Coordinates of C-alpha atoms in Angstrom, one line a residue:
X1 CA 119.3 83.1 130.2
X2 CA 120.4 86.1 128.1
X3 CA 118.1 87.8 125.5
X4 CA 120.7 86.8 122.8
X5 CA 120.4 83.2 123.7
X6 CA 116.6 83.3 123.7
X7 CA 116.5 84.5 120.1
X8 CA 115.7 81.6 117.8
X9 CA 117.9 81.0 114.7
X10 CA 116.6 81.8 111.3
X11 CA 115.1 78.3 110.6
X12 CA 113.0 78.1 113.9
X13 CA 109.4 78.9 114.6
X14 CA 107.9 80.5 117.6
X15 CA 107.5 78.0 120.4
X16 CA 104.2 79.6 121.5
X17 CA 102.5 78.6 118.1
X18 CA 101.3 75.0 118.5
X19 CA 100.4 73.0 115.5
X20 CA 97.0 72.2 114.4
X21 CA 95.6 69.2 116.4
X22 CA 95.1 66.1 114.4
X23 CA 91.4 65.4 114.0
X24 CA 89.5 62.6 112.5
X25 CA 89.5 64.3 109.1
X26 CA 89.5 62.1 105.9
X27 CA 92.8 62.1 104.1
X28 CA 91.2 63.8 101.0
X29 CA 89.7 66.8 102.8
X30 CA 92.8 69.0 102.9
X31 CA 93.5 68.1 99.2
X32 CA 90.0 69.3 98.3
X33 CA 90.5 72.5 100.4
X34 CA 93.6 73.4 98.5
X35 CA 91.9 72.8 95.2
X36 CA 89.0 74.9 96.3
X37 CA 91.3 77.7 97.5
X38 CA 93.0 77.6 94.0
X39 CA 89.6 78.0 92.2
X40 CA 88.7 80.8 94.6
X41 CA 91.9 82.6 93.9
X42 CA 91.6 82.0 90.2
X43 CA 88.1 83.5 90.3
X44 CA 89.2 86.6 92.3
X45 CA 92.0 87.4 89.9
X46 CA 90.4 86.3 86.5
X47 CA 89.2 90.0 85.8
X48 CA 88.7 91.2 82.4
X49 CA 91.5 93.2 80.7
X50 CA 90.6 96.7 81.6
X51 CA 94.0 98.3 82.2
X52 CA 94.9 101.0 79.7
X53 CA 98.6 100.3 79.9
X54 CA 98.2 96.7 79.0
X55 CA 98.1 97.5 75.3
X56 CA 101.3 99.5 75.0
X57 CA 103.0 96.7 76.8
X58 CA 101.7 94.3 74.2
X59 CA 102.7 96.5 71.3
X60 CA 106.2 97.0 72.8
X61 CA 106.5 93.2 73.1
X62 CA 105.4 92.8 69.5
X63 CA 107.9 95.4 68.3
X64 CA 110.7 93.8 70.1
X65 CA 109.8 90.3 68.9
X66 CA 109.6 91.4 65.4
X67 CA 112.5 93.8 65.1
X68 CA 114.8 92.3 67.7
X69 CA 115.6 95.8 68.9
X70 CA 114.5 97.8 72.0
X71 CA 112.2 100.6 71.2
X72 CA 114.7 103.5 71.5
X73 CA 114.0 106.1 70.2
X74 CA 110.3 105.8 70.9
X75 CA 108.5 104.7 67.7
X76 CA 105.0 105.0 68.9
X77 CA 104.6 108.7 70.0
X78 CA 105.5 111.7 68.0
X79 CA 106.1 113.9 70.9
X80 CA 108.3 111.8 73.1
X81 CA 111.6 113.4 72.2
X82 CA 110.3 117.1 71.7
X83 CA 111.2 119.9 74.0
X84 CA 114.0 120.4 76.5
X85 CA 114.3 118.2 79.7
X86 CA 112.1 119.5 82.5
X87 CA 114.6 118.2 85.2
X88 CA 118.3 116.8 85.1
X89 CA 118.3 113.2 84.0
X90 CA 114.9 113.1 82.3
X91 CA 116.4 111.5 79.2
X92 CA 117.8 108.7 81.3
X93 CA 114.4 108.2 82.9
X94 CA 112.9 108.1 79.4
X95 CA 115.4 105.4 78.4
X96 CA 114.5 103.4 81.5
X97 CA 110.8 103.7 81.0
X98 CA 111.3 102.4 77.4
X99 CA 113.5 99.4 78.2
X100 CA 113.3 98.1 81.7
X101 CA 110.3 95.7 81.1
X102 CA 111.3 94.5 77.8
X103 CA 111.4 90.7 78.6
X104 CA 108.0 90.8 80.4
X105 CA 106.6 92.6 77.5
X106 CA 107.7 90.0 75.1
X107 CA 106.4 87.3 77.3
X108 CA 103.0 89.1 77.6
X109 CA 102.8 89.5 73.7
X110 CA 103.7 85.8 73.2
X111 CA 101.0 84.7 75.5
X112 CA 98.5 87.0 73.8
X113 CA 99.6 85.9 70.3
X114 CA 99.1 82.2 71.3
X115 CA 96.1 82.2 73.6
X116 CA 94.5 85.8 73.2
X117 CA 92.8 87.5 76.0
X118 CA 91.9 84.3 77.9
X119 CA 95.6 83.4 78.0
X120 CA 96.5 86.9 79.3
X121 CA 93.8 86.8 82.0
X122 CA 94.9 83.3 83.1
X123 CA 98.6 84.4 83.3
X124 CA 97.7 87.3 85.5
X125 CA 95.5 85.1 87.7
X126 CA 98.2 82.4 88.0
X127 CA 100.9 85.1 89.0
X128 CA 98.7 86.6 91.7
X129 CA 97.4 83.2 92.8
X130 CA 101.1 82.0 93.1
X131 CA 101.9 85.0 95.4
X132 CA 99.0 84.2 97.6
X133 CA 99.9 80.4 97.6
X134 CA 103.5 81.2 98.7
X135 CA 102.3 83.4 101.6
X136 CA 100.1 80.7 102.7
X137 CA 102.7 78.0 102.4
X138 CA 105.3 80.0 104.4
X139 CA 102.6 81.0 107.0
X140 CA 101.7 77.3 107.3
X141 CA 105.3 76.3 107.7
X142 CA 106.2 78.8 110.2
X143 CA 103.0 78.3 112.3
X144 CA 102.7 74.6 111.9
X145 CA 99.1 75.3 111.1
X146 CA 97.4 74.2 107.8
X147 CA 94.3 76.4 108.4
X148 CA 96.5 79.3 109.4
X149 CA 98.2 79.0 106.0
X150 CA 94.8 79.0 104.3
X151 CA 93.9 82.2 106.2
X152 CA 97.2 83.8 105.3
X153 CA 96.7 83.1 101.5
X154 CA 93.1 84.6 101.7
X155 CA 94.4 87.6 103.6
X156 CA 97.1 88.2 100.9
X157 CA 94.4 87.9 98.2
X158 CA 92.4 90.9 99.8
X159 CA 95.1 93.3 98.7
X160 CA 96.3 91.3 95.6
X161 CA 92.7 91.5 94.0
X162 CA 93.1 95.3 93.8
X163 CA 96.1 94.9 91.6
X164 CA 94.7 92.4 89.2
X165 CA 96.1 94.1 86.1
X166 CA 98.1 92.8 83.2
X167 CA 101.4 94.5 84.0
X168 CA 105.0 93.5 84.2
X169 CA 105.0 94.9 87.8
X170 CA 103.3 91.6 88.9
X171 CA 106.5 89.8 88.2
X172 CA 108.3 91.8 90.8
X173 CA 105.8 90.9 93.3
X174 CA 105.9 87.2 92.4
X175 CA 109.9 87.3 92.4
X176 CA 109.7 88.8 96.0
X177 CA 107.5 85.9 97.1
X178 CA 109.8 83.3 95.3
X179 CA 112.9 84.7 96.9
X180 CA 111.5 84.8 100.4
X181 CA 110.2 81.2 100.0
X182 CA 113.6 79.9 98.7
X183 CA 115.4 81.6 101.6
X184 CA 112.8 80.4 104.2
X185 CA 113.1 76.7 103.2
X186 CA 116.8 77.0 102.4
X187 CA 116.4 75.1 99.2
X188 CA 117.3 75.8 95.6
X189 CA 119.4 78.8 96.6
X190 CA 121.6 78.5 93.4
X191 CA 118.5 79.2 91.4
X192 CA 118.3 82.7 92.8
X193 CA 121.0 84.2 90.5
X194 CA 119.3 83.0 87.4
X195 CA 115.9 84.2 88.6
X196 CA 117.5 87.5 89.5
X197 CA 118.8 87.9 85.9
X198 CA 115.4 87.2 84.4
X199 CA 113.8 89.6 87.0
X200 CA 116.3 92.3 86.1
X201 CA 115.1 92.3 82.5
X202 CA 111.4 91.9 83.3
X203 CA 110.9 94.9 85.6
X204 CA 112.8 97.7 87.4
X205 CA 111.6 96.4 90.8
X206 CA 114.4 93.8 90.8
X207 CA 116.3 95.9 93.4
X208 CA 113.6 94.5 95.8
X209 CA 115.6 91.2 95.4
X210 CA 118.6 93.0 96.8
X211 CA 116.5 94.0 99.9
X212 CA 115.4 90.5 100.4
X213 CA 118.8 89.0 100.1
X214 CA 120.2 91.8 102.2
X215 CA 117.9 91.0 105.1
X216 CA 118.6 87.3 105.2
X217 CA 122.3 87.9 104.7
X218 CA 122.4 90.5 107.5
X219 CA 120.5 88.2 109.7
X220 CA 123.1 85.4 109.1
X221 CA 125.9 87.7 109.7
X222 CA 124.5 89.0 113.0
X223 CA 123.7 85.6 114.2
X224 CA 127.2 84.2 113.4
X225 CA 128.8 87.2 115.3
X226 CA 126.7 86.1 118.3
X227 CA 128.0 82.6 117.9
X228 CA 124.6 81.3 116.9
X229 CA 124.1 78.7 114.2
X230 CA 122.7 79.7 110.8
X231 CA 122.1 77.1 108.2
X232 CA 124.2 77.5 105.0
X233 CA 125.3 81.0 105.9
X234 CA 128.3 81.0 103.6
X235 CA 126.3 79.6 100.7
X236 CA 123.7 82.3 101.2
X237 CA 126.3 85.1 101.1
X238 CA 127.8 83.7 98.0
X239 CA 124.5 83.4 96.3
X240 CA 123.6 86.9 97.3
X241 CA 126.7 88.5 95.9
X242 CA 126.3 86.6 92.5
X243 CA 122.6 87.4 92.4
X244 CA 123.2 91.1 92.9
X245 CA 126.1 91.4 90.5
X246 CA 124.3 89.5 87.8
X247 CA 121.4 92.0 87.8
X248 CA 123.8 94.5 86.2
X249 CA 123.1 92.7 82.9
X250 CA 119.9 94.6 81.8
X251 CA 119.5 97.7 79.5
X252 CA 120.0 100.2 82.4
X253 CA 122.6 98.5 84.5
X254 CA 122.4 99.6 88.2
X255 CA 120.8 103.0 87.4
X256 CA 117.4 101.8 88.8
X257 CA 117.9 103.6 92.2
X258 CA 118.9 106.8 90.6
X259 CA 115.9 106.5 88.4
X260 CA 113.6 106.1 91.4
X261 CA 115.0 109.3 93.0
X262 CA 114.4 111.1 89.7
X263 CA 110.8 109.9 89.6
X264 CA 110.3 112.1 92.7
X265 CA 111.4 115.2 90.7
X266 CA 108.8 114.4 88.1
X267 CA 105.5 116.4 88.2
X268 CA 104.0 113.9 85.8
X269 CA 104.7 111.0 88.0
X270 CA 103.2 113.0 91.1
X271 CA 99.9 113.1 89.2
X272 CA 99.6 109.4 89.0
X273 CA 97.6 107.8 91.8
X274 CA 99.8 104.7 91.9
X275 CA 102.9 106.8 92.9
X276 CA 101.1 108.6 95.6
X277 CA 101.1 107.7 99.4
X278 CA 98.1 105.6 100.4
X279 CA 95.6 107.1 102.9
X280 CA 96.2 105.8 106.4
X281 CA 92.9 104.1 107.2
X282 CA 91.4 104.5 103.8
X283 CA 90.6 102.1 101.1
X284 CA 91.8 99.4 100.7
X285 CA 91.2 98.8 104.4
X286 CA 92.7 95.4 104.2
X287 CA 96.1 97.0 103.7
X288 CA 95.7 99.0 107.0
X289 CA 94.4 95.9 108.8
X290 CA 97.4 93.9 107.8
X291 CA 99.9 96.7 108.2
X292 CA 98.8 97.6 111.7
X293 CA 98.2 94.0 112.7
X294 CA 101.6 92.8 111.7
X295 CA 103.2 95.9 113.5
X296 CA 101.3 95.1 116.7
X297 CA 102.2 91.4 116.6
X298 CA 105.8 92.1 116.0
X299 CA 105.9 94.5 119.0
X300 CA 104.1 92.1 121.2
X301 CA 106.7 89.2 120.4
X302 CA 109.6 91.5 119.8
X303 CA 112.0 89.5 122.0
X304 CA 111.6 86.5 119.7
X305 CA 111.1 88.1 116.2
X306 CA 113.7 87.2 113.7
X307 CA 116.2 89.9 112.4
X308 CA 115.1 89.3 108.8
X309 CA 111.4 89.7 109.8
X310 CA 112.2 93.2 111.2
X311 CA 114.2 94.4 108.3
X312 CA 111.8 93.1 105.6
X313 CA 108.8 94.5 107.4
X314 CA 110.4 97.9 107.7
X315 CA 111.5 97.9 104.0
X316 CA 108.1 96.8 102.7
X317 CA 106.2 99.0 105.0
X318 CA 108.3 101.9 103.9
X319 CA 107.8 101.1 100.2
X320 CA 104.0 100.7 100.7
X321 CA 103.7 104.0 102.6
X322 CA 105.7 105.8 99.8
X323 CA 103.6 104.7 96.9
X324 CA 100.2 102.9 96.6
X325 CA 101.6 100.6 93.9
X326 CA 103.7 98.9 96.5
X327 CA 100.9 97.7 98.7
X328 CA 101.2 94.1 97.5
X329 CA 104.4 93.8 99.4
X330 CA 102.6 94.1 102.8
X331 CA 99.8 92.0 101.4
X332 CA 102.3 89.1 100.9
X333 CA 104.4 89.6 104.0
X334 CA 102.2 90.8 106.7
X335 CA 100.0 87.6 106.8
X336 CA 103.2 85.5 107.2
X337 CA 104.4 87.7 110.2
X338 CA 101.0 87.5 111.9
X339 CA 100.9 83.8 111.5
X340 CA 104.5 83.3 112.8
X341 CA 104.4 85.6 115.8
X342 CA 100.8 85.9 116.9
X343 CA 101.1 85.2 120.7
X344 CA 98.4 82.8 121.0
X345 CA 97.2 79.8 118.9
X346 CA 93.8 78.2 119.2
X347 CA 93.2 74.7 118.0
X348 CA 91.0 74.3 115.0
X349 CA 87.5 73.0 115.6
X350 CA 86.9 69.4 114.7
X351 CA 84.6 70.2 111.7
X352 CA 86.7 73.2 110.6
X353 CA 87.6 71.7 107.3
X354 CA 84.1 71.1 106.2
X355 CA 83.1 74.6 107.4
X356 CA 85.9 76.2 105.4
X357 CA 85.1 74.1 102.4
X358 CA 81.4 75.2 102.5
X359 CA 82.5 78.9 102.7
X360 CA 84.9 78.6 99.7
X361 CA 82.1 76.9 97.6
X362 CA 79.8 79.6 98.5
X363 CA 82.3 82.4 97.7
X364 CA 83.0 80.7 94.3
X365 CA 79.3 80.3 93.5
X366 CA 78.5 84.0 94.5
X367 CA 81.5 85.1 92.4
X368 CA 80.2 83.3 89.3
X369 CA 76.6 84.3 89.8
X370 CA 77.5 88.0 90.0
X371 CA 79.7 87.7 86.9
X372 CA 82.9 88.7 88.7
X373 CA 84.8 85.4 88.3
X374 CA 86.5 83.9 85.4
X375 CA 86.1 86.9 83.1
X376 CA 88.5 85.6 80.4
X377 CA 87.8 88.5 77.9
X378 CA 88.7 92.1 77.1
X379 CA 86.5 94.9 78.6
X380 CA 85.6 96.3 75.2
X381 CA 83.4 98.9 76.9
X382 CA 86.5 100.5 78.2
X383 CA 88.4 101.2 75.1
X384 CA 87.9 103.4 72.0
X385 CA 87.6 100.4 69.7
X386 CA 85.0 102.2 67.4
X387 CA 87.1 105.3 67.1
X388 CA 90.2 103.1 66.2
X389 CA 88.2 101.4 63.6
X390 CA 87.0 104.6 62.2
X391 CA 90.5 106.0 61.9
X392 CA 91.9 102.9 60.3
X393 CA 89.1 102.6 57.8
X394 CA 89.4 106.2 56.7
X395 CA 93.3 106.0 56.4
X396 CA 93.7 109.0 58.7
X397 CA 97.4 109.6 59.5
X398 CA 97.2 113.4 60.4
X399 CA 98.9 114.4 63.7
X400 CA 96.6 113.4 66.6
X401 CA 95.9 114.6 70.0
X402 CA 94.5 111.9 72.4
X403 CA 93.7 111.6 76.0
X404 CA 96.3 110.0 78.3
X405 CA 94.3 106.9 79.2
X406 CA 93.5 106.2 75.5
X407 CA 97.1 106.4 74.3
X408 CA 98.0 102.7 75.0
X409 CA 95.1 101.2 73.2
X410 CA 95.6 103.6 70.2
X411 CA 99.1 102.5 70.0
X412 CA 98.1 98.9 69.9
X413 CA 95.4 99.5 67.3
X414 CA 96.8 102.2 65.0
X415 CA 100.6 102.0 64.8
X416 CA 102.3 102.4 62.5
X417 CA 99.5 104.2 60.6
X418 CA 99.1 106.6 63.4
X419 CA 101.3 107.8 66.3
X420 CA 99.9 109.1 69.6
X421 CA 100.3 112.4 71.3
X422 CA 100.7 110.8 74.8
X423 CA 100.2 107.6 76.7
X424 CA 100.8 105.9 80.0
X425 CA 104.6 105.4 79.5
X426 CA 105.0 108.9 81.0
X427 CA 107.9 109.8 78.6
X428 CA 108.1 113.6 78.3
X429 CA 107.5 116.1 81.1
X430 CA 107.1 119.2 79.1
X431 CA 104.7 117.6 76.6
X432 CA 102.6 116.5 79.6
X433 CA 102.4 120.2 80.7
X434 CA 101.1 121.2 77.3
X435 CA 98.8 118.2 77.4
X436 CA 97.2 119.5 80.5
X437 CA 96.9 123.0 79.1
X438 CA 95.1 121.6 75.9
X439 CA 92.9 119.1 77.7
X440 CA 91.6 121.4 80.4
X441 CA 91.5 124.4 77.9
X442 CA 93.1 126.5 80.8
X443 CA 92.4 130.3 80.9
X444 CA 89.5 130.0 78.5
X445 CA 85.8 130.6 79.1
X446 CA 83.4 127.6 78.7
X447 CA 82.5 126.6 75.1
X448 CA 85.3 128.7 73.8
X449 CA 88.6 127.3 72.5
X450 CA 91.2 129.4 74.3
X451 CA 94.1 131.2 72.5
X452 CA 96.8 129.1 74.5
X453 CA 95.0 126.0 73.6
X454 CA 94.9 126.9 70.0
X455 CA 98.5 127.9 69.9
X456 CA 99.6 124.6 71.3
X457 CA 97.3 122.7 68.9
X458 CA 99.0 124.6 66.1
X459 CA 102.4 124.0 67.6
X460 CA 102.0 120.3 67.4
X461 CA 100.1 120.6 64.1
X462 CA 97.2 118.6 65.6
X463 CA 94.5 117.9 63.0
X464 CA 92.5 115.2 64.8
X465 CA 91.4 114.7 68.4
X466 CA 90.4 111.4 70.0
X467 CA 89.1 111.7 73.4
X468 CA 86.9 110.6 76.3
X469 CA 85.4 113.3 78.6
X470 CA 85.9 112.3 82.2
X471 CA 88.6 111.0 84.6
X472 CA 86.6 108.5 86.5
X473 CA 88.4 108.2 89.9
X474 CA 88.0 111.9 90.5
X475 CA 85.1 112.7 88.3
X476 CA 87.1 115.4 86.7
X477 CA 85.7 116.7 83.4
X478 CA 87.8 117.5 80.3
X479 CA 86.7 121.0 79.1
X480 CA 88.3 120.5 75.7
X481 CA 85.2 118.4 74.7
X482 CA 82.8 121.3 75.2
X483 CA 85.2 123.9 73.5
X484 CA 85.6 121.7 70.4
X485 CA 81.9 120.8 70.5
X486 CA 80.9 124.5 70.6
X487 CA 79.3 125.9 67.4
X488 CA 81.7 128.9 68.0
X489 CA 84.7 126.6 67.2
X490 CA 83.8 126.4 63.4
X491 CA 87.1 124.9 62.1
X492 CA 86.8 121.7 64.4
X493 CA 84.1 119.2 63.3
X494 CA 82.8 116.2 65.0
X495 CA 83.2 113.3 62.6
X496 CA 82.7 110.3 65.0
X497 CA 80.9 109.6 68.3
X498 CA 80.0 106.5 70.4
X499 CA 79.6 105.8 74.2
X500 CA 83.5 105.5 74.6
X501 CA 84.8 108.5 72.5
X502 CA 84.6 111.5 70.3
X503 CA 86.6 112.4 67.3
X504 CA 87.0 115.8 66.2
X505 CA 88.7 116.7 63.0
X506 CA 90.1 120.1 61.9
X507 CA 88.9 121.2 58.5
X508 CA 88.1 117.6 57.4
X509 CA 88.0 116.5 53.8
X510 CA 84.7 117.2 52.0
X511 CA 83.9 113.5 51.6
X512 CA 84.0 112.8 55.4
X513 CA 80.5 113.1 57.0
X514 CA 80.1 115.7 59.7
X515 CA 77.8 115.2 62.8
X516 CA 75.9 117.6 64.8
X517 CA 78.5 118.4 67.5
X518 CA 76.5 120.8 69.6
X519 CA 73.9 118.2 70.5
X520 CA 76.0 115.0 70.4
X521 CA 78.8 116.3 72.6
X522 CA 76.7 116.8 75.7
X523 CA 74.6 113.6 74.9
X524 CA 77.9 111.7 74.6
X525 CA 79.0 112.9 78.0
X526 CA 76.0 111.5 79.6
X527 CA 76.2 108.2 77.7
X528 CA 79.9 107.8 78.5
X529 CA 79.4 108.5 82.1
X530 CA 76.4 106.2 82.4
X531 CA 78.4 103.4 80.6
X532 CA 81.2 103.6 83.2
X533 CA 79.0 103.6 86.1
X534 CA 77.1 100.6 84.8
X535 CA 80.4 98.6 84.7
X536 CA 82.3 100.3 87.7
X537 CA 79.6 101.6 90.1
X538 CA 82.3 102.4 92.7
X539 CA 83.3 105.4 90.5
X540 CA 80.2 107.5 90.2
X541 CA 81.7 111.0 90.4
X542 CA 81.4 111.8 86.7
X543 CA 77.7 111.8 87.3
X544 CA 78.1 114.4 90.1
X545 CA 80.2 116.6 87.8
X546 CA 77.9 116.3 84.9
X547 CA 74.9 117.1 87.1
X548 CA 76.6 120.3 88.3
X549 CA 77.4 121.2 84.7
X550 CA 73.9 120.6 83.7
X551 CA 72.6 122.8 86.5
X552 CA 74.7 125.7 85.3
X553 CA 73.4 125.2 81.8
X554 CA 69.8 125.1 83.1
X555 CA 69.4 121.6 81.8
X556 CA 67.2 120.5 84.8
X557 CA 66.2 117.1 83.2
X558 CA 69.7 116.0 82.6
X559 CA 70.7 117.3 86.0
X560 CA 68.0 115.1 87.6
X561 CA 69.3 112.1 85.9
X562 CA 72.9 112.6 86.6
X563 CA 72.4 113.4 90.3
X564 CA 70.0 110.6 90.8
X565 CA 72.5 108.2 89.1
X566 CA 75.4 109.6 91.4
X567 CA 73.4 109.3 94.5
X568 CA 72.2 105.9 93.8
X569 CA 75.7 104.6 93.5
X570 CA 77.9 106.7 95.9
X571 CA 78.6 105.7 99.5
X572 CA 79.0 109.3 100.4
X573 CA 76.1 111.1 101.9
X574 CA 76.8 114.3 99.9
X575 CA 74.1 116.5 101.5
X576 CA 74.6 119.3 98.8
X577 CA 73.9 116.9 96.0
X578 CA 70.8 115.6 97.8
X579 CA 69.6 119.0 98.4
X580 CA 70.1 120.0 94.7
X581 CA 68.2 116.8 93.6
X582 CA 65.3 117.6 96.0
X583 CA 64.9 121.1 94.6
X584 CA 64.9 119.8 91.1
X585 CA 62.3 117.2 92.0
X586 CA 60.0 119.7 93.6
X587 CA 59.8 121.9 90.4

């Protein structure tokens, strides 16, 4: 028999994968297991609202819903349209960033307006849960194994749980899963164009739908050329053409691919973790296991693997290896491939259902007891809510400088009274360069506001600074805080401080109380860092940084506390930090 004739058609499954044997299980058991799996996934994905970008998405949705217009030119930041373009096409990228998620933003705002934070968390959990469910459904269908499907859903969740944020990007991952499901089961194909139109107005990732349709259409064409049957090939091609053409009807037409190439020209984009390539064999390790596992299984079973599987795996792996934000594509598709093409299948033990049920109940109970499941709330500890209250209550509308991460929340709370300097929409390259110069007070000595920093603050007429003092993933410290908090910087006064933020005011009005900035600035840094480690112990590097700063300032007591806090939370052995702490303790 020729290799061509040994290749199964697109609707076949591997002959080596035997279905689960029928055991004497009660009829209700699998229904209960599906319900428990749903509760487990809901718990995993019901994380509190802690994404900085959530808030500018909500404000944009509110703006569109109330004005019936897209936010062009940007109404929320006073710097978006300043300066010359840093690279060709930056204005087009700015327009894209302001408009490509408009329908999803209206949807998110509508959910929040009706159901508040619980509704938003539940929506996020439902979207991610649906992605995992569809991965499990396809895996069960192709392997003929119920428990294989459950395992695939859990495997998909291991990556999806790292992307449990309230962002329109989740809709792209859901649509990928829906498209693959419809094409796998050959049902509801004419729903694809309508879904494609919705997708094209929810998120710029709609071009992934072209890739999915292209993979299945190419498979159909190749098999037809080989004189092999392919179910509904003509219908698939028609649907694919209509779906691709209809995605033109969005605020940016077909310029999405051009925009992606221009992202690669952007220094600002290159600084964002989500656009960087993931580490090979680094966290999240579940990605590496699924990526390498799927690749190995495909190579072992290469004679039987479907064309569409090869094409989609290649496309999704390339996307994931190019940018961290694309890892969920492998999280969804790799478990399906492993389930479909694993060369050997073992029958499930007779009591497998009961054991799986016990494990899921235990996992749900553990998640609840640790406080990680069903967090239908806002992570208020994460945001400068007190600073926003202060600015609103005092009617402050002077030009503001703010940290990048706080921009989205300040848009939500303060617009139209106040517009931000910068935020997570990444709208202006030259402004971001100035932002970096100001925030890191480049070229200046510690505790001194540098001449270039002063020049830029004057250029933008900044009168108020709202900031946090650390970047928590890397532990980087923002030197602007110490410069403004120095007694040598007499024109800048500290007017507000809490564990989340500091507010400095340049020549404040006489009726506004002024705080002891020399003492409170450094105390704030310790309180802010400790607060974040309390809630996110996986990111303790701010304590390492503050410990080093305290050592240089001869503040041995604070250095002890911060190095001790860091070492009690880090997985890194860090011998230099341990040695420094031992020396401090011996004094």
